[in-house]
PDB file of C-alpha atoms in Angstrom:
ATOM      1  CA  UNK A   1      10.760  25.945 -10.967  1.00 71.00           C
ATOM      2  CA  UNK A   2       9.101  22.624 -11.643  1.00 91.00           C
ATOM      3  CA  UNK A   3      11.438  19.943 -12.963  1.00 96.00           C
ATOM      4  CA  UNK A   4      10.438  16.995 -15.108  1.00 97.00           C
ATOM      5  CA  UNK A   5      11.968  13.557 -15.436  1.00 97.00           C
ATOM      6  CA  UNK A   6      13.455  14.729 -18.743  1.00 97.00           C
ATOM      7  CA  UNK A   7      15.268  17.469 -16.774  1.00 98.00           C
ATOM      8  CA  UNK A   8      16.786  14.794 -14.541  1.00 98.00           C
ATOM      9  CA  UNK A   9      17.977  12.914 -17.640  1.00 98.00           C
ATOM     10  CA  UNK A  10      19.483  16.140 -19.020  1.00 97.00           C
ATOM     11  CA  UNK A  11      21.207  16.832 -15.705  1.00 97.00           C
ATOM     12  CA  UNK A  12      22.598  13.305 -15.595  1.00 97.00           C
ATOM     13  CA  UNK A  13      23.806  13.662 -19.198  1.00 96.00           C
ATOM     14  CA  UNK A  14      25.642  16.830 -18.176  1.00 96.00           C
ATOM     15  CA  UNK A  15      27.324  14.997 -15.337  1.00 95.00           C
ATOM     16  CA  UNK A  16      28.365  12.107 -17.580  1.00 93.00           C
ATOM     17  CA  UNK A  17      29.541  14.471 -20.346  1.00 91.00           C
ATOM     18  CA  UNK A  18      27.003  12.922 -22.679  1.00 93.00           C
ATOM     19  CA  UNK A  19      25.388  16.192 -23.764  1.00 92.00           C
ATOM     20  CA  UNK A  20      25.574  16.161 -27.551  1.00 93.00           C
ATOM     21  CA  UNK A  21      23.844  13.778 -29.970  1.00 93.00           C
ATOM     22  CA  UNK A  22      24.593  11.152 -30.943  1.00 94.00           C
ATOM     23  CA  UNK A  23      24.393  10.216 -27.288  1.00 94.00           C
ATOM     24  CA  UNK A  24      26.536   7.452 -25.833  1.00 92.00           C
ATOM     25  CA  UNK A  25      23.612   6.214 -23.766  1.00 93.00           C
ATOM     26  CA  UNK A  26      19.969   6.376 -24.751  1.00 94.00           C
ATOM     27  CA  UNK A  27      17.143   7.667 -22.586  1.00 96.00           C
ATOM     28  CA  UNK A  28      16.069   4.128 -21.693  1.00 96.00           C
ATOM     29  CA  UNK A  29      19.234   3.556 -19.704  1.00 96.00           C
ATOM     30  CA  UNK A  30      18.911   6.851 -17.838  1.00 97.00           C
ATOM     31  CA  UNK A  31      15.306   6.021 -17.041  1.00 97.00           C
ATOM     32  CA  UNK A  32      16.328   2.591 -15.760  1.00 97.00           C
ATOM     33  CA  UNK A  33      18.758   4.239 -13.371  1.00 97.00           C
ATOM     34  CA  UNK A  34      16.147   6.836 -12.428  1.00 97.00           C
ATOM     35  CA  UNK A  35      13.932   3.950 -11.308  1.00 97.00           C
ATOM     36  CA  UNK A  36      16.839   2.400  -9.393  1.00 97.00           C
ATOM     37  CA  UNK A  37      17.518   5.753  -7.752  1.00 97.00           C
ATOM     38  CA  UNK A  38      13.895   6.153  -6.691  1.00 96.00           C
ATOM     39  CA  UNK A  39      13.817   2.655  -5.174  1.00 96.00           C
ATOM     40  CA  UNK A  40      16.986   3.509  -3.289  1.00 96.00           C
ATOM     41  CA  UNK A  41      15.365   6.742  -2.110  1.00 96.00           C
ATOM     42  CA  UNK A  42      12.329   4.740  -1.008  1.00 95.00           C
ATOM     43  CA  UNK A  43      14.545   2.367   0.975  1.00 95.00           C
ATOM     44  CA  UNK A  44      16.595   5.100   2.631  1.00 95.00           C
ATOM     45  CA  UNK A  45      13.968   7.803   3.015  1.00 95.00           C
ATOM     46  CA  UNK A  46      10.425   6.414   3.142  1.00 94.00           C
ATOM     47  CA  UNK A  47       9.301   9.830   4.414  1.00 94.00           C
ATOM     48  CA  UNK A  48       9.626  11.101   0.837  1.00 95.00           C
ATOM     49  CA  UNK A  49       6.863   8.738  -0.237  1.00 93.00           C
ATOM     50  CA  UNK A  50       4.161   9.641   2.224  1.00 89.00           C
ATOM     51  CA  UNK A  51       1.183   9.059  -0.016  1.00 80.00           C
ATOM     52  CA  UNK A  52      -1.832   6.832   0.210  1.00 73.00           C
ATOM     53  CA  UNK A  53       0.063   3.732  -0.916  1.00 81.00           C
ATOM     54  CA  UNK A  54       3.617   4.916  -0.242  1.00 81.00           C
ATOM     55  CA  UNK A  55       4.865   3.187  -3.384  1.00 84.00           C
ATOM     56  CA  UNK A  56       7.335   4.117  -6.091  1.00 87.00           C
ATOM     57  CA  UNK A  57       5.688   4.432  -9.486  1.00 86.00           C
ATOM     58  CA  UNK A  58       7.826   2.899 -12.249  1.00 92.00           C
ATOM     59  CA  UNK A  59       8.945   5.381 -14.877  1.00 94.00           C
ATOM     60  CA  UNK A  60       9.238   4.655 -18.597  1.00 95.00           C
ATOM     61  CA  UNK A  61      10.534   6.784 -21.457  1.00 95.00           C
ATOM     62  CA  UNK A  62       6.913   7.732 -22.142  1.00 96.00           C
ATOM     63  CA  UNK A  63       6.889   9.564 -18.799  1.00 96.00           C
ATOM     64  CA  UNK A  64       9.781  11.941 -19.514  1.00 96.00           C
ATOM     65  CA  UNK A  65       7.543  15.004 -19.475  1.00 96.00           C
ATOM     66  CA  UNK A  66       5.932  14.051 -16.156  1.00 96.00           C
ATOM     67  CA  UNK A  67       6.869  16.069 -13.074  1.00 95.00           C
ATOM     68  CA  UNK A  68       9.860  14.856 -11.102  1.00 96.00           C
ATOM     69  CA  UNK A  69       8.154  12.452  -8.683  1.00 94.00           C
ATOM     70  CA  UNK A  70       9.640  13.440  -5.310  1.00 94.00           C
ATOM     71  CA  UNK A  71      10.408  16.686  -3.512  1.00 95.00           C
ATOM     72  CA  UNK A  72      12.682  18.880  -5.635  1.00 95.00           C
ATOM     73  CA  UNK A  73      15.225  19.120  -2.803  1.00 94.00           C
ATOM     74  CA  UNK A  74      16.217  15.665  -4.010  1.00 97.00           C
ATOM     75  CA  UNK A  75      16.433  16.391  -7.744  1.00 97.00           C
ATOM     76  CA  UNK A  76      20.235  16.790  -7.774  1.00 97.00           C
ATOM     77  CA  UNK A  77      20.902  13.638  -5.697  1.00 97.00           C
ATOM     78  CA  UNK A  78      18.726  11.534  -8.024  1.00 98.00           C
ATOM     79  CA  UNK A  79      20.433  12.963 -11.129  1.00 98.00           C
ATOM     80  CA  UNK A  80      23.794  12.289  -9.455  1.00 98.00           C
ATOM     81  CA  UNK A  81      22.809   8.690  -8.817  1.00 98.00           C
ATOM     82  CA  UNK A  82      21.768   8.245 -12.453  1.00 98.00           C
ATOM     83  CA  UNK A  83      25.088   9.664 -13.684  1.00 96.00           C
ATOM     84  CA  UNK A  84      27.114   7.755 -11.100  1.00 96.00           C
ATOM     85  CA  UNK A  85      25.444   4.458 -11.945  1.00 96.00           C
ATOM     86  CA  UNK A  86      26.060   4.961 -15.675  1.00 94.00           C
ATOM     87  CA  UNK A  87      29.655   5.884 -14.908  1.00 92.00           C
ATOM     88  CA  UNK A  88      30.035   2.681 -12.933  1.00 91.00           C
ATOM     89  CA  UNK A  89      28.890   0.729 -15.963  1.00 86.00           C
ATOM     90  CA  UNK A  90      31.470   2.220 -18.305  1.00 73.00           C
ATOM     91  CA  UNK A  91      33.560   5.034 -16.862  1.00 68.00           C
ATOM     92  CA  UNK A  92      36.216   5.549 -19.533  1.00 80.00           C
ATOM     93  CA  UNK A  93      34.687   8.971 -20.340  1.00 83.00           C
ATOM     94  CA  UNK A  94      34.669  10.149 -16.738  1.00 85.00           C
ATOM     95  CA  UNK A  95      37.591  11.110 -14.519  1.00 88.00           C
ATOM     96  CA  UNK A  96      38.666   8.330 -12.216  1.00 88.00           C
ATOM     97  CA  UNK A  97      36.616   8.188  -9.049  1.00 92.00           C
ATOM     98  CA  UNK A  98      33.897  10.529 -10.310  1.00 94.00           C
ATOM     99  CA  UNK A  99      31.139   7.871 -10.431  1.00 94.00           C
ATOM    100  CA  UNK A 100      31.841   6.944  -6.807  1.00 94.00           C
ATOM    101  CA  UNK A 101      31.754  10.597  -5.812  1.00 96.00           C
ATOM    102  CA  UNK A 102      28.426  11.040  -7.593  1.00 96.00           C
ATOM    103  CA  UNK A 103      26.953   8.075  -5.729  1.00 96.00           C
ATOM    104  CA  UNK A 104      28.351   9.507  -2.494  1.00 96.00           C
ATOM    105  CA  UNK A 105      26.568  12.807  -3.232  1.00 96.00           C
ATOM    106  CA  UNK A 106      23.317  10.856  -3.535  1.00 97.00           C
ATOM    107  CA  UNK A 107      23.837   8.930  -0.310  1.00 96.00           C
ATOM    108  CA  UNK A 108      25.018  11.915   1.733  1.00 95.00           C
ATOM    109  CA  UNK A 109      22.134  14.084   0.605  1.00 95.00           C
ATOM    110  CA  UNK A 110      19.639  11.452   1.718  1.00 96.00           C
ATOM    111  CA  UNK A 111      21.027  10.204   4.998  1.00 94.00           C
ATOM    112  CA  UNK A 112      24.258  12.082   5.643  1.00 89.00           C
ATOM    113  CA  UNK A 113      24.708  14.175   8.750  1.00 77.00           C
ATOM    114  CA  UNK A 114      24.459  17.898   8.239  1.00 71.00           C
TER     115      UNK A 114
ATOM    116  CA  UNK B   1      -6.592  26.632  12.218  1.00 81.00           C
ATOM    117  CA  UNK B   2      -3.962  24.490  10.469  1.00 85.00           C
ATOM    118  CA  UNK B   3      -0.278  23.600  10.862  1.00 90.00           C
ATOM    119  CA  UNK B   4       1.114  26.644   9.026  1.00 92.00           C
ATOM    120  CA  UNK B   5       2.563  28.474  12.035  1.00 93.00           C
ATOM    121  CA  UNK B   6       4.351  25.400  13.365  1.00 96.00           C
ATOM    122  CA  UNK B   7       5.589  24.475   9.883  1.00 96.00           C
ATOM    123  CA  UNK B   8       7.212  27.866   9.424  1.00 96.00           C
ATOM    124  CA  UNK B   9       9.064  27.465  12.696  1.00 96.00           C
ATOM    125  CA  UNK B  10      10.047  23.829  12.182  1.00 98.00           C
ATOM    126  CA  UNK B  11      11.305  23.929   8.575  1.00 97.00           C
ATOM    127  CA  UNK B  12      14.599  25.713   9.312  1.00 96.00           C
ATOM    128  CA  UNK B  13      15.280  23.353  12.210  1.00 97.00           C
ATOM    129  CA  UNK B  14      14.843  20.264  10.032  1.00 97.00           C
ATOM    130  CA  UNK B  15      16.896  20.682   6.841  1.00 94.00           C
ATOM    131  CA  UNK B  16      16.028  18.017   4.273  1.00 94.00           C
ATOM    132  CA  UNK B  17      12.620  17.226   5.738  1.00 96.00           C
ATOM    133  CA  UNK B  18       9.595  17.550   3.493  1.00 95.00           C
ATOM    134  CA  UNK B  19       6.477  19.376   4.627  1.00 95.00           C
ATOM    135  CA  UNK B  20       4.217  16.341   4.571  1.00 93.00           C
ATOM    136  CA  UNK B  21       6.489  14.571   7.054  1.00 95.00           C
ATOM    137  CA  UNK B  22       6.590  17.584   9.380  1.00 96.00           C
ATOM    138  CA  UNK B  23       2.807  17.983   9.098  1.00 94.00           C
ATOM    139  CA  UNK B  24       2.332  14.351  10.109  1.00 93.00           C
ATOM    140  CA  UNK B  25       4.488  14.900  13.172  1.00 95.00           C
ATOM    141  CA  UNK B  26       2.541  17.997  14.138  1.00 95.00           C
ATOM    142  CA  UNK B  27      -0.783  16.212  13.774  1.00 93.00           C
ATOM    143  CA  UNK B  28       0.356  13.124  15.679  1.00 94.00           C
ATOM    144  CA  UNK B  29       1.694  15.389  18.423  1.00 96.00           C
ATOM    145  CA  UNK B  30      -1.606  17.249  18.652  1.00 95.00           C
ATOM    146  CA  UNK B  31      -3.527  14.006  19.039  1.00 93.00           C
ATOM    147  CA  UNK B  32      -1.035  12.674  21.593  1.00 95.00           C
ATOM    148  CA  UNK B  33      -1.300  15.928  23.529  1.00 96.00           C
ATOM    149  CA  UNK B  34      -5.092  15.897  23.683  1.00 94.00           C
ATOM    150  CA  UNK B  35      -5.241  12.126  24.335  1.00 93.00           C
ATOM    151  CA  UNK B  36      -2.932  12.390  27.326  1.00 95.00           C
ATOM    152  CA  UNK B  37      -4.260  15.608  28.805  1.00 94.00           C
ATOM    153  CA  UNK B  38      -7.994  15.289  28.069  1.00 92.00           C
ATOM    154  CA  UNK B  39      -8.185  19.078  27.930  1.00 93.00           C
ATOM    155  CA  UNK B  40     -10.258  19.198  24.753  1.00 93.00           C
ATOM    156  CA  UNK B  41     -13.748  18.765  26.100  1.00 91.00           C
ATOM    157  CA  UNK B  42     -17.262  19.063  24.823  1.00 91.00           C
ATOM    158  CA  UNK B  43     -20.651  19.143  26.499  1.00 91.00           C
ATOM    159  CA  UNK B  44     -22.976  16.932  24.521  1.00 88.00           C
ATOM    160  CA  UNK B  45     -26.421  18.236  23.726  1.00 87.00           C
ATOM    161  CA  UNK B  46     -28.674  16.904  26.536  1.00 92.00           C
ATOM    162  CA  UNK B  47     -29.958  13.400  25.866  1.00 92.00           C
ATOM    163  CA  UNK B  48     -33.614  12.454  26.237  1.00 92.00           C
ATOM    164  CA  UNK B  49     -33.956   9.582  28.677  1.00 91.00           C
ATOM    165  CA  UNK B  50     -36.628   6.961  28.090  1.00 91.00           C
ATOM    166  CA  UNK B  51     -38.021   4.577  30.646  1.00 90.00           C
ATOM    167  CA  UNK B  52     -36.921   1.003  30.047  1.00 88.00           C
ATOM    168  CA  UNK B  53     -33.893   2.073  28.013  1.00 89.00           C
ATOM    169  CA  UNK B  54     -30.417   2.066  29.496  1.00 89.00           C
ATOM    170  CA  UNK B  55     -28.323   2.458  26.325  1.00 91.00           C
ATOM    171  CA  UNK B  56     -28.090   5.679  24.362  1.00 92.00           C
ATOM    172  CA  UNK B  57     -26.158   6.045  21.124  1.00 90.00           C
ATOM    173  CA  UNK B  58     -23.757   8.957  20.953  1.00 87.00           C
ATOM    174  CA  UNK B  59     -23.833  10.294  17.417  1.00 81.00           C
ATOM    175  CA  UNK B  60     -20.537  11.226  15.766  1.00 81.00           C
ATOM    176  CA  UNK B  61     -19.507  14.803  16.222  1.00 84.00           C
ATOM    177  CA  UNK B  62     -17.575  17.013  13.844  1.00 85.00           C
ATOM    178  CA  UNK B  63     -15.016  18.209  16.386  1.00 86.00           C
ATOM    179  CA  UNK B  64     -13.271  14.857  16.840  1.00 89.00           C
ATOM    180  CA  UNK B  65     -13.465  11.381  18.288  1.00 89.00           C
ATOM    181  CA  UNK B  66     -14.703  10.751  21.821  1.00 90.00           C
ATOM    182  CA  UNK B  67     -11.962   9.550  24.121  1.00 90.00           C
ATOM    183  CA  UNK B  68     -13.295   9.639  27.688  1.00 89.00           C
ATOM    184  CA  UNK B  69     -16.478  10.384  29.529  1.00 92.00           C
ATOM    185  CA  UNK B  70     -15.568  13.064  32.046  1.00 92.00           C
ATOM    186  CA  UNK B  71     -18.733  14.135  33.883  1.00 93.00           C
ATOM    187  CA  UNK B  72     -22.397  13.294  33.832  1.00 94.00           C
ATOM    188  CA  UNK B  73     -25.612  14.581  35.347  1.00 94.00           C
ATOM    189  CA  UNK B  74     -28.985  12.926  35.566  1.00 92.00           C
ATOM    190  CA  UNK B  75     -31.884  15.301  35.987  1.00 90.00           C
ATOM    191  CA  UNK B  76     -29.403  18.021  36.961  1.00 91.00           C
ATOM    192  CA  UNK B  77     -27.660  16.018  39.674  1.00 92.00           C
ATOM    193  CA  UNK B  78     -24.138  14.613  39.185  1.00 93.00           C
ATOM    194  CA  UNK B  79     -23.864  10.846  38.824  1.00 93.00           C
ATOM    195  CA  UNK B  80     -20.742   8.687  38.922  1.00 91.00           C
ATOM    196  CA  UNK B  81     -18.752   8.153  35.769  1.00 92.00           C
ATOM    197  CA  UNK B  82     -17.210   4.697  35.783  1.00 91.00           C
ATOM    198  CA  UNK B  83     -15.071   2.843  33.264  1.00 87.00           C
ATOM    199  CA  UNK B  84     -17.478  -0.068  32.999  1.00 84.00           C
ATOM    200  CA  UNK B  85     -20.474  -1.491  34.830  1.00 80.00           C
ATOM    201  CA  UNK B  86     -23.429  -3.851  34.909  1.00 79.00           C
ATOM    202  CA  UNK B  87     -26.827  -2.831  33.645  1.00 77.00           C
ATOM    203  CA  UNK B  88     -29.475  -3.510  36.279  1.00 73.00           C
ATOM    204  CA  UNK B  89     -32.771  -4.928  35.122  1.00 71.00           C
ATOM    205  CA  UNK B  90     -34.781  -2.844  37.511  1.00 72.00           C
ATOM    206  CA  UNK B  91     -36.160   0.621  37.179  1.00 81.00           C
ATOM    207  CA  UNK B  92     -34.825   3.463  39.232  1.00 84.00           C
ATOM    208  CA  UNK B  93     -32.760   6.605  39.250  1.00 87.00           C
ATOM    209  CA  UNK B  94     -29.443   5.862  37.560  1.00 88.00           C
ATOM    210  CA  UNK B  95     -26.379   6.341  39.724  1.00 90.00           C
ATOM    211  CA  UNK B  96     -23.612   5.345  37.368  1.00 91.00           C
ATOM    212  CA  UNK B  97     -22.855   5.878  33.700  1.00 93.00           C
ATOM    213  CA  UNK B  98     -20.155   4.548  31.401  1.00 93.00           C
ATOM    214  CA  UNK B  99     -19.131   4.570  27.794  1.00 92.00           C
ATOM    215  CA  UNK B 100     -19.033   1.539  25.532  1.00 90.00           C
ATOM    216  CA  UNK B 101     -17.269   1.694  22.180  1.00 84.00           C
ATOM    217  CA  UNK B 102     -18.250   0.190  18.821  1.00 81.00           C
ATOM    218  CA  UNK B 103     -20.843   1.500  18.483  1.00 83.00           C
ATOM    219  CA  UNK B 104     -20.277   4.405  20.863  1.00 87.00           C
ATOM    220  CA  UNK B 105     -23.017   4.160  23.490  1.00 91.00           C
ATOM    221  CA  UNK B 106     -23.685   5.651  26.869  1.00 92.00           C
ATOM    222  CA  UNK B 107     -24.942   3.100  29.345  1.00 92.00           C
ATOM    223  CA  UNK B 108     -26.705   3.890  32.602  1.00 92.00           C
ATOM    224  CA  UNK B 109     -26.919   1.305  35.347  1.00 90.00           C
ATOM    225  CA  UNK B 110     -30.704   1.451  35.616  1.00 88.00           C
ATOM    226  CA  UNK B 111     -33.420   2.830  33.482  1.00 86.00           C
ATOM    227  CA  UNK B 112     -35.462   5.722  34.830  1.00 86.00           C
ATOM    228  CA  UNK B 113     -39.013   5.345  36.074  1.00 85.00           C
ATOM    229  CA  UNK B 114     -40.296   7.936  33.631  1.00 88.00           C
ATOM    230  CA  UNK B 115     -39.190   9.632  30.427  1.00 90.00           C
ATOM    231  CA  UNK B 116     -37.186  12.789  30.931  1.00 89.00           C
ATOM    232  CA  UNK B 117     -36.504  15.265  28.125  1.00 90.00           C
ATOM    233  CA  UNK B 118     -32.816  16.219  28.147  1.00 88.00           C
ATOM    234  CA  UNK B 119     -32.439  14.287  31.370  1.00 88.00           C
ATOM    235  CA  UNK B 120     -28.899  13.089  30.766  1.00 92.00           C
ATOM    236  CA  UNK B 121     -26.087  15.587  30.363  1.00 94.00           C
ATOM    237  CA  UNK B 122     -22.545  14.453  29.684  1.00 94.00           C
ATOM    238  CA  UNK B 123     -19.169  16.040  29.114  1.00 93.00           C
ATOM    239  CA  UNK B 124     -16.608  14.160  27.064  1.00 92.00           C
ATOM    240  CA  UNK B 125     -12.985  14.655  26.106  1.00 92.00           C
ATOM    241  CA  UNK B 126     -11.997  14.431  22.464  1.00 91.00           C
ATOM    242  CA  UNK B 127      -9.118  13.583  20.199  1.00 91.00           C
ATOM    243  CA  UNK B 128      -9.450  16.281  17.574  1.00 89.00           C
ATOM    244  CA  UNK B 129      -7.848  14.933  14.413  1.00 84.00           C
ATOM    245  CA  UNK B 130      -9.553  12.043  12.692  1.00 80.00           C
ATOM    246  CA  UNK B 131     -10.039  10.866   9.143  1.00 74.00           C
ATOM    247  CA  UNK B 132     -13.181  12.974   9.018  1.00 72.00           C
ATOM    248  CA  UNK B 133     -11.890  16.056  10.821  1.00 77.00           C
ATOM    249  CA  UNK B 134      -8.700  17.940  10.039  1.00 80.00           C
ATOM    250  CA  UNK B 135      -9.414  21.125  11.972  1.00 84.00           C
ATOM    251  CA  UNK B 136      -6.984  21.758  14.783  1.00 90.00           C
ATOM    252  CA  UNK B 137      -8.568  23.200  17.940  1.00 90.00           C
ATOM    253  CA  UNK B 138      -7.739  26.876  18.482  1.00 89.00           C
ATOM    254  CA  UNK B 139      -6.363  26.090  21.931  1.00 89.00           C
ATOM    255  CA  UNK B 140      -3.519  24.113  20.297  1.00 90.00           C
ATOM    256  CA  UNK B 141      -2.281  27.207  18.523  1.00 90.00           C
ATOM    257  CA  UNK B 142      -2.854  29.668  21.341  1.00 90.00           C
ATOM    258  CA  UNK B 143      -2.487  28.081  24.760  1.00 92.00           C
ATOM    259  CA  UNK B 144      -0.466  24.980  23.893  1.00 95.00           C
ATOM    260  CA  UNK B 145       1.547  26.233  20.918  1.00 96.00           C
ATOM    261  CA  UNK B 146       4.969  25.733  22.486  1.00 97.00           C
ATOM    262  CA  UNK B 147       4.131  22.271  23.818  1.00 97.00           C
ATOM    263  CA  UNK B 148       3.028  21.104  20.357  1.00 97.00           C
ATOM    264  CA  UNK B 149       6.196  22.593  18.863  1.00 97.00           C
ATOM    265  CA  UNK B 150       8.338  20.673  21.355  1.00 98.00           C
ATOM    266  CA  UNK B 151       6.480  17.420  20.742  1.00 98.00           C
ATOM    267  CA  UNK B 152       6.703  17.690  16.957  1.00 98.00           C
ATOM    268  CA  UNK B 153      10.401  18.564  17.096  1.00 98.00           C
ATOM    269  CA  UNK B 154      11.087  15.662  19.453  1.00 98.00           C
ATOM    270  CA  UNK B 155       9.290  13.281  17.105  1.00 98.00           C
ATOM    271  CA  UNK B 156      11.171  14.549  14.059  1.00 98.00           C
ATOM    272  CA  UNK B 157      14.595  14.427  15.722  1.00 98.00           C
ATOM    273  CA  UNK B 158      13.837  10.863  16.810  1.00 97.00           C
ATOM    274  CA  UNK B 159      13.303   9.545  13.264  1.00 96.00           C
ATOM    275  CA  UNK B 160      16.063   7.081  12.348  1.00 94.00           C
ATOM    276  CA  UNK B 161      18.827   7.838   9.806  1.00 92.00           C
ATOM    277  CA  UNK B 162      17.659  11.193   8.567  1.00 95.00           C
ATOM    278  CA  UNK B 163      19.951  14.183   7.978  1.00 94.00           C
ATOM    279  CA  UNK B 164      18.227  15.956  10.887  1.00 96.00           C
ATOM    280  CA  UNK B 165      18.195  13.000  13.319  1.00 96.00           C
ATOM    281  CA  UNK B 166      19.464  14.127  16.724  1.00 96.00           C
ATOM    282  CA  UNK B 167      18.895  11.902  19.741  1.00 96.00           C
ATOM    283  CA  UNK B 168      19.971  14.423  22.376  1.00 97.00           C
ATOM    284  CA  UNK B 169      17.713  17.164  20.988  1.00 97.00           C
ATOM    285  CA  UNK B 170      14.916  14.600  20.705  1.00 98.00           C
ATOM    286  CA  UNK B 171      15.280  13.714  24.370  1.00 97.00           C
ATOM    287  CA  UNK B 172      15.354  17.410  25.316  1.00 98.00           C
ATOM    288  CA  UNK B 173      12.239  18.380  23.357  1.00 98.00           C
ATOM    289  CA  UNK B 174      10.246  15.279  24.300  1.00 98.00           C
ATOM    290  CA  UNK B 175      11.002  15.970  27.957  1.00 97.00           C
ATOM    291  CA  UNK B 176       9.713  19.533  27.535  1.00 97.00           C
ATOM    292  CA  UNK B 177       6.648  18.110  25.753  1.00 97.00           C
ATOM    293  CA  UNK B 178       5.909  15.713  28.619  1.00 97.00           C
ATOM    294  CA  UNK B 179       6.308  18.534  31.130  1.00 96.00           C
ATOM    295  CA  UNK B 180       3.961  20.631  29.001  1.00 96.00           C
ATOM    296  CA  UNK B 181       1.345  17.869  28.972  1.00 96.00           C
ATOM    297  CA  UNK B 182       1.621  17.444  32.753  1.00 96.00           C
ATOM    298  CA  UNK B 183       1.258  21.200  33.262  1.00 95.00           C
ATOM    299  CA  UNK B 184      -1.770  21.397  30.957  1.00 94.00           C
ATOM    300  CA  UNK B 185      -3.422  18.451  32.708  1.00 93.00           C
ATOM    301  CA  UNK B 186      -2.841  19.977  36.119  1.00 92.00           C
ATOM    302  CA  UNK B 187      -4.076  23.433  35.138  1.00 90.00           C
ATOM    303  CA  UNK B 188      -7.160  21.889  33.592  1.00 86.00           C
ATOM    304  CA  UNK B 189      -7.797  19.809  36.715  1.00 83.00           C
ATOM    305  CA  UNK B 190      -7.644  22.963  38.812  1.00 82.00           C
ATOM    306  CA  UNK B 191      -9.999  24.661  36.380  1.00 74.00           C
ATOM    307  CA  UNK B 192      -7.537  27.411  35.509  1.00 64.00           C
ATOM    308  CA  UNK B 193      -7.960  27.151  31.785  1.00 58.00           C
ATOM    309  CA  UNK B 194     -11.666  27.832  31.526  1.00 53.00           C
ATOM    310  CA  UNK B 195     -13.026  31.328  31.048  1.00 50.00           C
ATOM    311  CA  UNK B 196     -15.355  31.267  34.033  1.00 50.00           C
ATOM    312  CA  UNK B 197     -12.783  30.175  36.598  1.00 49.00           C
ATOM    313  CA  UNK B 198     -12.641  32.317  39.713  1.00 52.00           C
ATOM    314  CA  UNK B 199      -9.192  33.823  39.925  1.00 52.00           C
ATOM    315  CA  UNK B 200      -7.878  34.885  43.254  1.00 54.00           C
ATOM    316  CA  UNK B 201      -4.650  36.812  43.697  1.00 54.00           C
ATOM    317  CA  UNK B 202      -2.385  35.449  46.410  1.00 57.00           C
ATOM    318  CA  UNK B 203      -2.337  37.558  49.545  1.00 57.00           C
ATOM    319  CA  UNK B 204       1.191  38.790  48.903  1.00 58.00           C
ATOM    320  CA  UNK B 205       0.380  40.127  45.392  1.00 48.00           C
TER     321      UNK B 205
END
């Protein structure tokens, strides 16, 4: 199954319990954290960006229907990062410690020992 | 052939790795293997020798990039292959030949007294994978399959801070890879890998 960036936003909304409109956070914020997540992925795992230029392409809300930009093995970690980062910003809707656990999921999936 | 067979074997050993990364390791390993062993060889089409000319351009070939000059014959007789030399101004039967890069040229130490069609025959070793050529030699997948597998695994396990990083397994597989390269070089030197080699059973067989 091919995921899009919009799917990552939906997954992150599920994790932050922000599923029903009116949303607490708009797509712009999720996309901002998607970009942060991808730069973190680039820093930790440059092997996921083996392309001609090896660069991260910035995402905007106009790109929501584009394919998820890295290998789909790393879809869940990126969505977790997006949700964790939003939770860190304002975590009164999330159980205590959940944002940290979501960020740990991201980190462990990328560089954790198996 | 391509990397498919190795990929299928390597994927389960490298959880979290993406194919393009594994493919790069396989291809780098193949080039390292052939660079160090010089077992991928090619006989160039005979070169026409012209009196007064001591330099002959070697056109690019599809199979790979020339690495070393292995053997040479002038007018059917072997001549010395050297790493570098001095071109003599005089005319006479060449006795030495060497390779000069950029542009790739064969140089003979003296120019022949008369033109000779196909007078210079050379055998070169190649590195197979270049920007222009992505075809892996069949020998990599048949004769040297396990060595390439070991080298690629060693390279992957050596990558820093990845979920599959494993220094002890890297050391183990890279050691097997080096042994494999040494074995391939030695067998090639003894001529045991070519089809026309004369096999002889040992007396106790």
